[in-house]
C-alpha positions as MATLAB code, in Angstrom:
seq = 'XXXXXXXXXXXXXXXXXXXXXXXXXXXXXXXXXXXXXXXXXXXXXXXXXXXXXXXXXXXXXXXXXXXXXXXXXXXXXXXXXXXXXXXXXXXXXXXXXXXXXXXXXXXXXXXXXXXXXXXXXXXXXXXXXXXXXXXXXXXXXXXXXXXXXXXXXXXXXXXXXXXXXXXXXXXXXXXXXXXXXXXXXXXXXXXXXXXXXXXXXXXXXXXXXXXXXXXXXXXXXXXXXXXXXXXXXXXXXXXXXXXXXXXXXXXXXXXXXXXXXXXXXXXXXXXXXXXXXXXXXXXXXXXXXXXXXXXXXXXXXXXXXXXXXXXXXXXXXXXXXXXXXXXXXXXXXXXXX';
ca = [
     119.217   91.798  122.192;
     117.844   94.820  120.503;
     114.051   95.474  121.556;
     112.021   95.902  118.019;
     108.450   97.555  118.918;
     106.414   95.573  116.673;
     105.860   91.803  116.700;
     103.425   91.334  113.791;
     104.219   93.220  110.558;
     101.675   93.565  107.778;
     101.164   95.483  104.441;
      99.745   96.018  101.314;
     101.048   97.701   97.685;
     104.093  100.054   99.238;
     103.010   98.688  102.747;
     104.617   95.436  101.901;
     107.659   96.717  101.167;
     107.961   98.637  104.293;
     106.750   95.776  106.358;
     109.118   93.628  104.792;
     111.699   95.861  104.879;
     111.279   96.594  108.473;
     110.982   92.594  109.361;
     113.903   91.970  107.314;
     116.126   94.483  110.123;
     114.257   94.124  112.853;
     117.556   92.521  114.469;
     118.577   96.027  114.462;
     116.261   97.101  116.809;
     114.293  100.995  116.745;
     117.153  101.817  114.359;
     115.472  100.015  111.738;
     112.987  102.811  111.600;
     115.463  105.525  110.700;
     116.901  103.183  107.902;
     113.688  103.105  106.061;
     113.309  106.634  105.763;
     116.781  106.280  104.190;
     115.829  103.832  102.033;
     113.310  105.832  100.519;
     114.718  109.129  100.416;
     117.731  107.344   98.410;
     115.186  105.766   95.806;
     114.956  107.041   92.379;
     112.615  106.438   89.181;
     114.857  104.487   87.751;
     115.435  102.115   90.348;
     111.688  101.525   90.075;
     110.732  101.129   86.145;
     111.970  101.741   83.196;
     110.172  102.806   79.726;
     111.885  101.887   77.220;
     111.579  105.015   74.758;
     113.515  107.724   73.070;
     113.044  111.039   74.360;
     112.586  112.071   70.683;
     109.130  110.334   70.276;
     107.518  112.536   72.457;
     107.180  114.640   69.084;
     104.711  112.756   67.461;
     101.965  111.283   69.187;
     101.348  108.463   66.718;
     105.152  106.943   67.621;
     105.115  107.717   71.089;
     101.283  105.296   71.135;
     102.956  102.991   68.408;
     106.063  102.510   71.081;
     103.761  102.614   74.439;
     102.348   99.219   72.499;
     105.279   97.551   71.807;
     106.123   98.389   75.626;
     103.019   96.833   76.639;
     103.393   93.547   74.436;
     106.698   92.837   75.442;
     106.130   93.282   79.167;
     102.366   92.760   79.517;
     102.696   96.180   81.061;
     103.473  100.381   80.263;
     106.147  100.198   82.537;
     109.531   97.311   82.915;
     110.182   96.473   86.432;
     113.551   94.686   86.550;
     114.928   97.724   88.097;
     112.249   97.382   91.222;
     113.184   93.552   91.489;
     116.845   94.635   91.574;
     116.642   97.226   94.102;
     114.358   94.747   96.305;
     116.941   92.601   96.306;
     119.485   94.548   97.318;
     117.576   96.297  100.208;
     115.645   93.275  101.601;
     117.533   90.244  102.949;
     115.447   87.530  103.423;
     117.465   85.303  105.759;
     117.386   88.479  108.478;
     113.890   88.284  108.528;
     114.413   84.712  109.043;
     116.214   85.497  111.932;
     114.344   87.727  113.076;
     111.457   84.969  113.046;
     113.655   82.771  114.651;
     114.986   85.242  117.498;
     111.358   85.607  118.005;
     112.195   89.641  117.789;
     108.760   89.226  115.263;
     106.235   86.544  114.738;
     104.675   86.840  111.338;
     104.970   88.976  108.149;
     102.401   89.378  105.965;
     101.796   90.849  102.606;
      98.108   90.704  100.721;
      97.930   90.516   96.924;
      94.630   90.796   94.474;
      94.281   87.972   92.290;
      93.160   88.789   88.461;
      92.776   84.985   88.350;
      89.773   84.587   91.201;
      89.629   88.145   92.643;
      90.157   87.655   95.990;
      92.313   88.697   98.113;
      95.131   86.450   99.405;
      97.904   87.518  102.439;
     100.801   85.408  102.221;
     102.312   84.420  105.931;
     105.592   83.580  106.772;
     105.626   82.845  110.802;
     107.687   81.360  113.129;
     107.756   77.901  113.516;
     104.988   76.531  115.466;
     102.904   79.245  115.150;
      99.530   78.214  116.504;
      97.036   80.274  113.688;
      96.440   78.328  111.150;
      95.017   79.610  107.412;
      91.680   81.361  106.964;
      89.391   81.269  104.319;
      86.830   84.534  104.478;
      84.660   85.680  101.046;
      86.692   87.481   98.811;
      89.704   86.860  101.417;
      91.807   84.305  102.149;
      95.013   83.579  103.437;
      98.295   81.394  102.593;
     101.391   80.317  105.103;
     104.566   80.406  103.182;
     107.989   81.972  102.801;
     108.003   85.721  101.459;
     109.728   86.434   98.091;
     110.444   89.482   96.267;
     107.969   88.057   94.008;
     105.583   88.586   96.546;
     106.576   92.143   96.672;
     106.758   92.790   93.468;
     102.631   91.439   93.078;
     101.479   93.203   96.077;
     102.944   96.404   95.045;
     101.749   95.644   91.006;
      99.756   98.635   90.270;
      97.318   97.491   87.330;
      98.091   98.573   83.508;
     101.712  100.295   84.562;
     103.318   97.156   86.380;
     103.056   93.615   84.952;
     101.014   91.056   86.840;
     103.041   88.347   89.058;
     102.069   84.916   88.835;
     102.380   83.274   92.413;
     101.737   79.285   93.393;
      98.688   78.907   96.079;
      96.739   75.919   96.553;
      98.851   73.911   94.213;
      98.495   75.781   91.399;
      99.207   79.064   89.685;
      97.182   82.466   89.891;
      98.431   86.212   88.849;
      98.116   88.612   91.042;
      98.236   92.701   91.016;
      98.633   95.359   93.793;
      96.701   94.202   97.012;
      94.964   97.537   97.703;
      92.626   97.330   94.978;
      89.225   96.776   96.403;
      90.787   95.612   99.493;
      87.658   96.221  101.799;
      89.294   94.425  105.159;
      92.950   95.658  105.472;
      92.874   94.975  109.385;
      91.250   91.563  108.951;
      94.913   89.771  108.801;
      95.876   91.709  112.289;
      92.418   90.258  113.590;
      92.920   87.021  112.321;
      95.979   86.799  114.482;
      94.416   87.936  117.861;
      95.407   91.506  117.618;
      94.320   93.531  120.723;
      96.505   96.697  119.896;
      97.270   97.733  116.266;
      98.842  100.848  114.541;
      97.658  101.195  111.434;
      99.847  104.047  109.108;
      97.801  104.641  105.649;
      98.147  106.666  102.822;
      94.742  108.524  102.762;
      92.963  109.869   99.913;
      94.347  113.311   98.760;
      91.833  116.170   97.827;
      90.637  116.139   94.197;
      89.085  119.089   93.702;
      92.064  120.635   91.211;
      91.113  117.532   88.936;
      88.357  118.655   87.349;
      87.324  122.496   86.776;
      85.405  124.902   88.531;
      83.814  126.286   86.131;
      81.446  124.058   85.312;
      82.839  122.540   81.813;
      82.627  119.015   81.039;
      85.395  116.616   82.714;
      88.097  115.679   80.593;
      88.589  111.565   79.401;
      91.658  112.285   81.705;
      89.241  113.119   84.919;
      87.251  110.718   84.258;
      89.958  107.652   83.876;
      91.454  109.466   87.233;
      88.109  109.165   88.804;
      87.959  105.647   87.960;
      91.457  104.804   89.384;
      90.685  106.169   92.485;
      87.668  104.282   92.785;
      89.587  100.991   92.575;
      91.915  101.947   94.817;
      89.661  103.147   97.496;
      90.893  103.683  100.836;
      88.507  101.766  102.801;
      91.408  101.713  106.034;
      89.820  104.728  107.692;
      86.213  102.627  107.635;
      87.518   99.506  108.750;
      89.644  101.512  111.211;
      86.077  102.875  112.647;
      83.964   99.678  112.300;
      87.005   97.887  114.107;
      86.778  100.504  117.035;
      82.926  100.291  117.309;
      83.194   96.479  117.716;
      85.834   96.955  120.506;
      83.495   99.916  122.070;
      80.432   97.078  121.735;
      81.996   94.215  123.242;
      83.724   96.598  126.004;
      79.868   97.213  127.094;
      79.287   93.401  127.596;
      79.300   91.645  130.825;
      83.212   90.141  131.274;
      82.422   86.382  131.119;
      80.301   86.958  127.975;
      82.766   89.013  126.231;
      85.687   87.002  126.818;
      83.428   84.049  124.945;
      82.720   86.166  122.337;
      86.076   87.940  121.391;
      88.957   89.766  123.099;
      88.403   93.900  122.010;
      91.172   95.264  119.567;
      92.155   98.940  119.894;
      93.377  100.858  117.238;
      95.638  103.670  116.364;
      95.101  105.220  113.025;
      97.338  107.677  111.406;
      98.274  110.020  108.365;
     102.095  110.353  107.487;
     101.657  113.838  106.722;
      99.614  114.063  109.967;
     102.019  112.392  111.590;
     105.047  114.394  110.458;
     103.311  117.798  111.412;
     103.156  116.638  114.248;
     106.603  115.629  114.843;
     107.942  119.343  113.646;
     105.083  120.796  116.044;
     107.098  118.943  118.653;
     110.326  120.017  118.071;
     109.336  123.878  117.397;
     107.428  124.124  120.415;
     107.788  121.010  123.008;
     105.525  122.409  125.615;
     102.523  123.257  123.257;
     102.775  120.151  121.760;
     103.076  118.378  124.934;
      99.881  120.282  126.320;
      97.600  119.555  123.258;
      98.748  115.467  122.577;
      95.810  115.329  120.078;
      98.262  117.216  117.829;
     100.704  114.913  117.137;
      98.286  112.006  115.801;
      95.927  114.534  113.781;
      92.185  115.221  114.286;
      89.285  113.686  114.346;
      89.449  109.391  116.044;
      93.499  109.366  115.088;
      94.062  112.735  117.318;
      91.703  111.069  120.506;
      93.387  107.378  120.197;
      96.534  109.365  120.763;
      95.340  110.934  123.390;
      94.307  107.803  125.177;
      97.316  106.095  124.469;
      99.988  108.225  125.639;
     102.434  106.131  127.989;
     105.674  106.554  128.663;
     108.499  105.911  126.117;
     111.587  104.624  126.212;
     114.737  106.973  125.205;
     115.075  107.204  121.425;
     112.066  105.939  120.505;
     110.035  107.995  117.953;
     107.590  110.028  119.343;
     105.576  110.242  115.817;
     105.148  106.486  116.288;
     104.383  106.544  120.213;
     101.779  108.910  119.588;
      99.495  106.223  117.612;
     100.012  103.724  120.381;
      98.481  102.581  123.582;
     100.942  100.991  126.299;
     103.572   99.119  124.538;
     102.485   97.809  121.021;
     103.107   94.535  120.051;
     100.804   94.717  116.853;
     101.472   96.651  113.935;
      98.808   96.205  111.197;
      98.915   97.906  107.523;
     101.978   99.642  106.996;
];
């Protein structure tokens, strides 16, 4: 049977669809990784959205707001997503990721959502059968066991005012819900939740903003400013819960054996950058023995670069060294994806 590295699979917004993506082909084995990357170097606007306007109103400002409207009262949104909801169905089967529950090759996947109806946080679990954690209920977090759709997808990854909401059925009753990573403040909590000792956790990051605004000391634009606000919803808190996860682990560590193991088991962590990650990889293949000489390389500086250096084990033949880099011994936990 083909060994798949990761037995727990969660994400949130575009996370989602790569955890459910890669839980959906985990039969496959480590080639599922490689078909991923093709998956979304094939993808194309419009197999995401379409916006339903002329090229020609781009002319006049007063048709091209007049037709934004009409776009946003007939799909509650700027953007239409049937085209996302298409391609998700194409790419994603849903019955191999029941097999792969099944096959025990993976024991959960789960995908968090916001909901505009309550505003907290929900991760929806679909496990294996007799799966002995049962649903949590944190503030501002909570969790529900059922089958993943691609409307579950499609609300995680719903990014507010350009994507519609998705109305999903929890606790008997209907709530909308928009992309998961706004004011998510505990993406590792659902890894935790599920006794997660070992966890690699690949996040986006926040980019440099400087260029946004200028340097000259004028005024910020309305356009700054409504950029500014975005990225304050969307904060990254991964890195932070990352670090307040590792200080726990380093706390507990400290505590006499018999105490800690009635407190909590320690969770270690492996935190990393794609870009980070992908330098690395190139600085492997250019030159193999630097790179093998200075391991903090490959998972980027700072905590990511010395968790790597910890970590490093030995590997098995084809497996991707950008992702054994993040790991320590074999993982069997994958958090945010």
């Amino acid at each position: 049977m083909p060994v798949f590295p990761f037995q727990w699979l969660f994400g949130t917004s575009a996370g989602a669809l790569n955890a459910s993506y890669l839980g959906s082909i985990a039969t496959q084995g480590l080639p599922a990784l490689s078909q991923l990357a093709t998956f979304w170097s094939g993808l194309r606007s419009e197999r995401v959205y379409r916006l339903e306007a002329p090229g020609w109103v781009r002319a006049n400002r007063v048709v091209a707001g007049l037709t934004l409207a009409r776009q946003v009262r007939r799909h509650r949104a700027l953007l239409d997503t049937l085209p996302l909801v298409d391609t998700l169905h194409r790419a994603i089967d849903l019955q191999g990721l029941e097999r792969a529950l099944e096959q025990r090759l993976i024991h959960v996947l789960g995908v968090t959502a916001s909901s505009y109806t309550t505003g907290e946080h929900w991760t929806f679990c679909q496990t294996r059968l007799a799966h002995p954690v049962q649903p949590w209920h944190r503030p501002g977090r909570r969790s529900e066991f059922q089958p993943i759709t691609i409307e579950h997808l499609m609300a995680s990854s719903a990014i507010p005012f350009l994507f519609p909401a998705v109305p999903l059925w929890v606790d008997g009753h209907k709530e909308h819900f928009g992309d998961g990573s706004m004011r998510q403040l505990s993406p590792l909590s659902p890894a935790i939740q599920f006794g997660a000792r070992r966890i690699l956790v690949i996040g986006v990051g926040q980019p440099q903003r400087a260029g946004l605004a200028a340097r000259n000391g004028s005024e910020p634009t309305a356009g700054t400013i409504a950029g500014h606000a975005m990225a304050s919803v969307f904060h990254d808190t991964l890195q932070a819960d990352v670090e307040q996860t590792q200080r726990v682990s380093q706390t507990l560590a400290r505590l006499p054996p018999a105490l800690r193991h009635r407190l909590a088991l320690p969770a270690g962590g492996g935190a990393g950058d794609p870009a980070q990650l992908l330098a690395g990889r190139a600085r492997e293949q250019a030159h193999p023995r630097t790179a093998r000489a200075h391991p903090q390389h490959a998972g980027g500086p700072g905590r990511t670069g010395h968790a790597a250096r910890r970590g490093r084990q030995r590997s098995r033949a084809g497996e991707l060294p950008a992702l054994r880099t993040g790991l320590r011994q074999r993982p069997d936990r994958v958090g945010r994806t």
